[in-house]
Each structure stands twice: as C-alpha cells, then as structure tokens.
mmCIF file of C-alpha atoms in Angstrom:
data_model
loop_
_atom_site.group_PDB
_atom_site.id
_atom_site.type_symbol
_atom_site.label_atom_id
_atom_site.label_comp_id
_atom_site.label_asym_id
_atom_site.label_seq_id
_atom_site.Cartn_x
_atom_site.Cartn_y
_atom_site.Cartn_z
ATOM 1 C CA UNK A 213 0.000 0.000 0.000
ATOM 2 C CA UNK A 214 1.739 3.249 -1.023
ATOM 3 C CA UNK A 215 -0.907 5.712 -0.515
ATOM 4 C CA UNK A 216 1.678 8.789 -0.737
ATOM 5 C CA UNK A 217 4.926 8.549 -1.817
ATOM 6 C CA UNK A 218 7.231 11.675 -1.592
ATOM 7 C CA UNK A 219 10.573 12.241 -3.135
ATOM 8 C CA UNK A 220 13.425 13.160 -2.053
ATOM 9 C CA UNK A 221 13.530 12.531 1.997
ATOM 10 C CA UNK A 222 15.975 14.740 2.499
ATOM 11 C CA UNK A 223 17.746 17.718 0.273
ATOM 12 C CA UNK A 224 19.903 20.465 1.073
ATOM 13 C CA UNK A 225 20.289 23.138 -1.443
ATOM 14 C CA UNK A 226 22.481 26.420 -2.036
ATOM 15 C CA UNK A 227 20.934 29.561 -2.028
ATOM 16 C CA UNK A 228 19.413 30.265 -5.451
ATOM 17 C CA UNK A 229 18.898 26.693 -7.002
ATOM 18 C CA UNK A 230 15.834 25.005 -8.138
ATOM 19 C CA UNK A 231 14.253 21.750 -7.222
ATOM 20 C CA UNK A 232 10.976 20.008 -7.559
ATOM 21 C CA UNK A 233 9.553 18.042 -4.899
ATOM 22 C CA UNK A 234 7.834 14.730 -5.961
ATOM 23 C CA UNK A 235 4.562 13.666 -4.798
ATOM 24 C CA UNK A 236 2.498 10.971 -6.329
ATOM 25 C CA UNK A 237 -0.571 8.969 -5.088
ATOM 26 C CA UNK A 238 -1.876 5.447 -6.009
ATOM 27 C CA UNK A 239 -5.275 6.245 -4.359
ATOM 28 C CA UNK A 240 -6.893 7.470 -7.388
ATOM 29 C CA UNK A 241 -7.709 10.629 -5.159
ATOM 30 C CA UNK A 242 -8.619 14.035 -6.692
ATOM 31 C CA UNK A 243 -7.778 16.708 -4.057
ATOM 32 C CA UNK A 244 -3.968 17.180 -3.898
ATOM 33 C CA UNK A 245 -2.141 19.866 -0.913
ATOM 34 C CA UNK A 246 0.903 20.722 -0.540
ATOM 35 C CA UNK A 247 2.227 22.098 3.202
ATOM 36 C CA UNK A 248 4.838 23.308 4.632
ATOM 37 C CA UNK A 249 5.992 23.191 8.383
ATOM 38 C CA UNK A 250 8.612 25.382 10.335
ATOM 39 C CA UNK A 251 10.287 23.994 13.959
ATOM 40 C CA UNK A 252 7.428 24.381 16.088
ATOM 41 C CA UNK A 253 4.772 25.345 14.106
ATOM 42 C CA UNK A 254 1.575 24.093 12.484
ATOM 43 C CA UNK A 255 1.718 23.330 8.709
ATOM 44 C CA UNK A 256 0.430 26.083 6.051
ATOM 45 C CA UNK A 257 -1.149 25.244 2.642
ATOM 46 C CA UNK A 258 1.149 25.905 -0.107
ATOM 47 C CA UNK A 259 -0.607 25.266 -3.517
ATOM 48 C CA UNK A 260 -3.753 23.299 -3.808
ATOM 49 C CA UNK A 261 -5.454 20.900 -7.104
ATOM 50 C CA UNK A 262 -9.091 19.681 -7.156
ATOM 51 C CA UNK A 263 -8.220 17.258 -9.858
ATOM 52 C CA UNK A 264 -5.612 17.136 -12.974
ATOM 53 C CA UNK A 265 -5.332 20.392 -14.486
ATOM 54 C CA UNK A 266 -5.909 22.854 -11.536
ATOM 55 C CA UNK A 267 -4.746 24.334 -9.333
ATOM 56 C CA UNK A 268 -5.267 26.888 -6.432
ATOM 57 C CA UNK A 269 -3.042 29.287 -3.977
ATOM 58 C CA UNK A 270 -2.988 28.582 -0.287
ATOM 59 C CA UNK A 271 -1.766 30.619 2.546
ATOM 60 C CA UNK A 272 1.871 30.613 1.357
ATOM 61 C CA UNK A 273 2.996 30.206 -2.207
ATOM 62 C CA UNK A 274 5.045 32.886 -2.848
ATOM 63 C CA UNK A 275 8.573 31.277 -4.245
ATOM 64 C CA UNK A 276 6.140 28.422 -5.324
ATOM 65 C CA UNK A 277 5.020 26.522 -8.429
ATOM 66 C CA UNK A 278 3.174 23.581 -8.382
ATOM 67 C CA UNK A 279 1.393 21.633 -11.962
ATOM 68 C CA UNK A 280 -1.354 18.884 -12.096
ATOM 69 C CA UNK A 281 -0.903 16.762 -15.324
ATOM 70 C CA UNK A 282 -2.337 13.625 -14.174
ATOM 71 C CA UNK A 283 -4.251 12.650 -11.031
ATOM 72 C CA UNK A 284 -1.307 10.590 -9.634
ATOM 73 C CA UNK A 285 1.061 13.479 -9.676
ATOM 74 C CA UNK A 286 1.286 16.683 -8.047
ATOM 75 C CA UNK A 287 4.846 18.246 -8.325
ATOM 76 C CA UNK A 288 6.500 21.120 -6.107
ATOM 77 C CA UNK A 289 9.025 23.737 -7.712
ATOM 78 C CA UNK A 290 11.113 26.321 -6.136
ATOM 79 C CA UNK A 291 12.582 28.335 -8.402
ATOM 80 C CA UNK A 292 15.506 30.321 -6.632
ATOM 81 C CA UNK A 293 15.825 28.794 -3.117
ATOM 82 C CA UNK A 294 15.781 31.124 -0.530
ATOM 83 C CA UNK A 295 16.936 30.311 3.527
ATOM 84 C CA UNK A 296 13.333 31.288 4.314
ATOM 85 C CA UNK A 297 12.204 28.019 2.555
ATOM 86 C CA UNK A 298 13.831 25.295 4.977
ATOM 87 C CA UNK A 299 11.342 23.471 6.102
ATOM 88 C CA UNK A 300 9.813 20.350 5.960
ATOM 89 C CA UNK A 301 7.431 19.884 3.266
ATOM 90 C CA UNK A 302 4.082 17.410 3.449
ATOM 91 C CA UNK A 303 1.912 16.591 -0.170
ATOM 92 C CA UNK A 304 -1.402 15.252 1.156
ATOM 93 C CA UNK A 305 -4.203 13.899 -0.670
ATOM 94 C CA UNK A 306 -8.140 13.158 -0.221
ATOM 95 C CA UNK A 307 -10.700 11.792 -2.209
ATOM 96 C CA UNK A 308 -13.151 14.563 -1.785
ATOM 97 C CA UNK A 309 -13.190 17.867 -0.351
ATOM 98 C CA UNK A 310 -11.869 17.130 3.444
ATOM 99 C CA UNK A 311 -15.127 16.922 5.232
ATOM 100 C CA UNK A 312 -16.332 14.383 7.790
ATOM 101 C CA UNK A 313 -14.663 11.051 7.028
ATOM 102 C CA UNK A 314 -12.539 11.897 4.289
ATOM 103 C CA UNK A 315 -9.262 12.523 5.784
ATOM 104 C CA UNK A 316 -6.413 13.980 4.034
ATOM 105 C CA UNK A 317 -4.085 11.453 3.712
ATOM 106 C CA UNK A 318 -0.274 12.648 4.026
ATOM 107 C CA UNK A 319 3.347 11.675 2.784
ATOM 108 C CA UNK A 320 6.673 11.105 4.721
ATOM 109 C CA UNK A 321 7.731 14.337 4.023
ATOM 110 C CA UNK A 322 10.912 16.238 2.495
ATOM 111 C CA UNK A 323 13.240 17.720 4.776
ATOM 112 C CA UNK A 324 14.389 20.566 3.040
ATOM 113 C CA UNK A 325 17.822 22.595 3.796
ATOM 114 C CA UNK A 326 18.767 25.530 2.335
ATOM 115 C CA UNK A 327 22.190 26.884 2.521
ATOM 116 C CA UNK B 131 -6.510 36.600 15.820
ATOM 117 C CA UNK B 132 -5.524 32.646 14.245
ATOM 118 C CA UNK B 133 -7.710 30.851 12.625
ATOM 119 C CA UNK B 134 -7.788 28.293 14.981
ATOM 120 C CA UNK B 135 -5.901 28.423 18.282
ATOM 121 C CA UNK B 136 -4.186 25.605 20.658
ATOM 122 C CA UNK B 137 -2.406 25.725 23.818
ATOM 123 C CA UNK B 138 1.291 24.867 22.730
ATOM 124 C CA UNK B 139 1.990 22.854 26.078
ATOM 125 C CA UNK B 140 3.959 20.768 26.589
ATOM 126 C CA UNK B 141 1.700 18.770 28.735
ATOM 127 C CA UNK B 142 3.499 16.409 30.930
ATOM 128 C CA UNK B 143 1.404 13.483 32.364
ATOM 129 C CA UNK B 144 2.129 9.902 34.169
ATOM 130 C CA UNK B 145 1.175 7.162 32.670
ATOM 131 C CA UNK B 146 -3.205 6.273 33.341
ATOM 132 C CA UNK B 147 -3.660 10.483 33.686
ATOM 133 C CA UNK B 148 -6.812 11.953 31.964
ATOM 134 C CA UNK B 149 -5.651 14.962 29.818
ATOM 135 C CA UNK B 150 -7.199 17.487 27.852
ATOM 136 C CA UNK B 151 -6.883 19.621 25.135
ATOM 137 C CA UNK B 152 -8.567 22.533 24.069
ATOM 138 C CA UNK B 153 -9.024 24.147 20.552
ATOM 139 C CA UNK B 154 -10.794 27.914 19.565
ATOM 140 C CA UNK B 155 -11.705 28.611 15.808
ATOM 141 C CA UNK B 156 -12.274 31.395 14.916
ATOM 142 C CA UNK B 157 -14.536 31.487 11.463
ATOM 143 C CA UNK B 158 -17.935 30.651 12.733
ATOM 144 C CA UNK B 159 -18.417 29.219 9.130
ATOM 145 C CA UNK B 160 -16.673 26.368 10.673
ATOM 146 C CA UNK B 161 -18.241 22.761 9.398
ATOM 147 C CA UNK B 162 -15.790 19.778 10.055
ATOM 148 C CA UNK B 163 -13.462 19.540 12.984
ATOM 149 C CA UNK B 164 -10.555 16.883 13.426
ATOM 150 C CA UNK B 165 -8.166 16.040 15.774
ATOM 151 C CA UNK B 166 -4.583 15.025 13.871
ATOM 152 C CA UNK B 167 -1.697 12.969 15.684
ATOM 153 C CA UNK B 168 1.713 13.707 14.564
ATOM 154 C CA UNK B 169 4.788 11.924 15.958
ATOM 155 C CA UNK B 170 8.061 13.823 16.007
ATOM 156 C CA UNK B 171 9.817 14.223 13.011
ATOM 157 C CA UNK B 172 6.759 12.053 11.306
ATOM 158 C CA UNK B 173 3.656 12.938 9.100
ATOM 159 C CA UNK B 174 0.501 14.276 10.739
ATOM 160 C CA UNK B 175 -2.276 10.982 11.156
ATOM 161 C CA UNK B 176 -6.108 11.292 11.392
ATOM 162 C CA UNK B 177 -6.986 10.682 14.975
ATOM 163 C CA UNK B 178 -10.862 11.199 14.756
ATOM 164 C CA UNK B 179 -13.422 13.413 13.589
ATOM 165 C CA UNK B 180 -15.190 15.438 15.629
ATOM 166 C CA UNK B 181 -18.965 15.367 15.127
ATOM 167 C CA UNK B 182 -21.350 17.898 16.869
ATOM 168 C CA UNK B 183 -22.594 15.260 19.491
ATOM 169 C CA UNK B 184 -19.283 14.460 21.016
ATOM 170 C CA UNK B 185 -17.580 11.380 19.560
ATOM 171 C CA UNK B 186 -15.148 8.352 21.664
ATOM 172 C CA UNK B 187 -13.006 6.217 20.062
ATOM 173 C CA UNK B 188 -11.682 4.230 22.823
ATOM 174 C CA UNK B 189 -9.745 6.266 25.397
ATOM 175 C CA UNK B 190 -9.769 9.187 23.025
ATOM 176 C CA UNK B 191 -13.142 11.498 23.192
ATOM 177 C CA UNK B 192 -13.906 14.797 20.995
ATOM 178 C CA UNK B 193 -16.296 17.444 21.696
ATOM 179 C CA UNK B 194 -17.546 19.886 20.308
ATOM 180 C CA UNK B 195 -18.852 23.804 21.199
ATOM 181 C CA UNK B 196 -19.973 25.442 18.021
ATOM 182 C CA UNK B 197 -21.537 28.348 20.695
ATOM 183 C CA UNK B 198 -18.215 29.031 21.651
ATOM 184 C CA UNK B 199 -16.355 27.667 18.895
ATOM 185 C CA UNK B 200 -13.951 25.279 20.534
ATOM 186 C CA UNK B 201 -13.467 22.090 20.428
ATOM 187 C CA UNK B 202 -11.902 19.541 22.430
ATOM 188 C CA UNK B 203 -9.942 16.121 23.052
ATOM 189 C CA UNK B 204 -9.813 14.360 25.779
ATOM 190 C CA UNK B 205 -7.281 11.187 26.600
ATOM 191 C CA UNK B 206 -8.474 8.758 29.242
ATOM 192 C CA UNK B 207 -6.012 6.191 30.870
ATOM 193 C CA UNK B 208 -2.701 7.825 28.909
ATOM 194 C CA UNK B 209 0.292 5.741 27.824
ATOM 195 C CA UNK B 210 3.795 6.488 26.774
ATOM 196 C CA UNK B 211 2.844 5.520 23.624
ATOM 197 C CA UNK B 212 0.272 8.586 23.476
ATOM 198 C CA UNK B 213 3.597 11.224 23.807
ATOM 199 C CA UNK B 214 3.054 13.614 20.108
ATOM 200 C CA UNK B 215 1.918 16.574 19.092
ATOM 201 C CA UNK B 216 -2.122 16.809 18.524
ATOM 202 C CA UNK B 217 -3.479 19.026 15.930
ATOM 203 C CA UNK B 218 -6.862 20.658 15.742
ATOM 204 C CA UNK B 219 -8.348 20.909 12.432
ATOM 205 C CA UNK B 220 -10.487 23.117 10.688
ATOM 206 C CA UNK B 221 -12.374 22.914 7.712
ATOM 207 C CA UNK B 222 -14.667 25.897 6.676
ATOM 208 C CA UNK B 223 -17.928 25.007 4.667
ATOM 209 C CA UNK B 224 -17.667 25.129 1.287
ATOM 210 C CA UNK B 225 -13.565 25.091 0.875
ATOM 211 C CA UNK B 226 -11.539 22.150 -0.353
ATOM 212 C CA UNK B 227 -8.868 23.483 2.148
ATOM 213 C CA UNK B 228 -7.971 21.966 6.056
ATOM 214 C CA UNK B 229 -6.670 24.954 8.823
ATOM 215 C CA UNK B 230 -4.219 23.225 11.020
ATOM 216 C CA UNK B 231 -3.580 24.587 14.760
ATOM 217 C CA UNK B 232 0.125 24.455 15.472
ATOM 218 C CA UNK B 233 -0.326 21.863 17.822
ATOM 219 C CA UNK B 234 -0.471 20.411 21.545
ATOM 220 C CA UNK B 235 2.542 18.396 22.669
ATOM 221 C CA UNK B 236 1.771 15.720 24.915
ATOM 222 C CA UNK B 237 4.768 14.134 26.994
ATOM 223 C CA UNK B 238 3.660 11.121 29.177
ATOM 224 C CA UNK B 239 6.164 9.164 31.434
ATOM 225 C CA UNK B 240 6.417 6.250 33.498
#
C-alpha cells in the first residue's frame, strides 16, 4: 500500500537553485495539498489541485510553483531557493473535499535545507 | 486573531492520567473539525473526527462547542505511547482546504 509517496527525503540546497519536490498517489484521489511546516509550528497550505489540471493558492505560495498533469502526480518547484524556505514539506491527498470522514491522507515528508 | 488556536503545552502526564486539550476557531463558518496525531519528526495521522454530538473512540473522546467555537480532546487512561503533538483541524464550509492549529505536545512518562 503506497498511498503517498514523496521524493526526495531529504535535500539540502544552495541559495538560489531550483528543485521540484515529488509527490504521487496510487489512491486514485482528486484533491492534492501541498504544506509546509517550520520547527514548532503548524503546517500552512502551499498550492492546492481539485483534480488534474488545476490548481489553487494557499496561505503561502510565494517562491512556489506547483502543476497537475495527471491525477497521480502533483509536483512542487522552487525556483531560486531562498533560507526562508527550509522546512519540511508534506503533499497530502483526499478523495473529496476534506469533510467528515474523508481525511487527508499525508506523505513522509521532504526535509528541506537551504544553505 | 488565528484561525484556529491551541495551547502549545507541553503537557506532561504519568502514565493512566486523563488529559485534555482545548481548541478555539475562529470562522464561525466552521463545518468539520478533526483532531490530527503527529509523531516527532513524522507525518501528521487522522486521529478522529469530531462530530457535533461528542464522539469516543476508545480512550480518546472529541467534543464539540460550536456556541463558543472550541473544540476539544480528551485522553483517558494515557500511555507512553500517546507522547506527540495533537493538531486541531479546521475545515470551513464550502472550501476544499484543512486549517491546522500548530499543535499540543503531549509528553507522558512512566
């Protein structure tokens, strides 16, 4: 059962490189999130997709740039890495909207450095 | 004023303490409630919904105040294995989006 499946784990970058965070599900699910989270803090919505071929702004998604070819697949870009963008970074998904009993269902994570 | 507010903590417990957690929203608009368990350095994981009777789910029971807009968790009987951070979430009628609280640690020892 993969349910989410991030990649990479782990990354540290330099200060102006680009990287895309993977995400793909095998849960056939429509609604795809992407979060961040800071040391002690809760996580904030990135970017957003109902299904494959949009996608919506969260709280945060200045630096950001996310795409939604296929259902499975929900990619994260950062452009020119900034230090303000270490965090660790969480791709969720859901069938439907995330109402009663339709939990978002989340990956490992990618720790992300940036240096 | 946050979205939706928790108490930090950490809350420190033995082992069979009853704890509780409390959570404020503040959007009124408010429809589904959950309580999220994340383990350090892990994912957040559904614990349960939070429905407007009051819900249990073993030692673990949610309630809810839409008067006052809080909502709450409460853990009977604790074990070490119930030391994480619990998240109250939010999701406001008619958005495809979840508001996470920053969390409650909970530390329980022997």
């Amino acid at each position: 059962n993969a349910g989410v499946t991030q990649t990479p784990k782990f990354r540290i970058l330099k200060i102006g490189q680009s990287m895309t965070l993977q995400c793909t599900q095998d849960m056939n699910h429509n609604y795809m999130y992407w979060y961040r989270q800071d040391p002690g803090m809760g996580l904030k919505l990135i970017y957003y997709s109902v299904g494959a071929g949009i996608t919506d702004k969260g709280e945060v998604p200045n630096g950001y740039n996310v795409s939604r070819s296929t259902t499975e697949d929900f990619p994260l870009r950062l452009e020119l890495a900034a230090p303000s963008q270490t965090s660790v970074y969480f791709c969720a998904s859901s069938y439907y909207p995330p109402t009663d009993n339709q939990p978002q269902h989340f990956g490992d994570g990618t720790r992300l450095s940036i240096l | 004023r946050k979205e939706v507010e928790q108490d930090p903590g950490p809350f420190n417990v033995p082992e069979g303490a009853t704890v509780a957690f409390n959570c404020t929203y503040s959007n009124s608009a408010s429809q589904s409630f959950f309580w999220y368990r994340q383990d350090c350095r892990k994912e957040p994981k559904l614990l349960m919904s939070v429905y407007s009777s009051g819900n249990e789910d073993g030692r673990f029971t949610a309630q809810l105040n839409r008067a006052s807009q809080y909502i709450s968790l409460l853990i009977r009987d604790s074990k070490l294995s119930d030391s994480a951070t619990y998240l109250c979430v939010v999701n406001t009628y008619n958005t495809d989006k979840l508001i996470f609280g920053t969390g409650t640690r909970l530390q329980v020892f022997p």
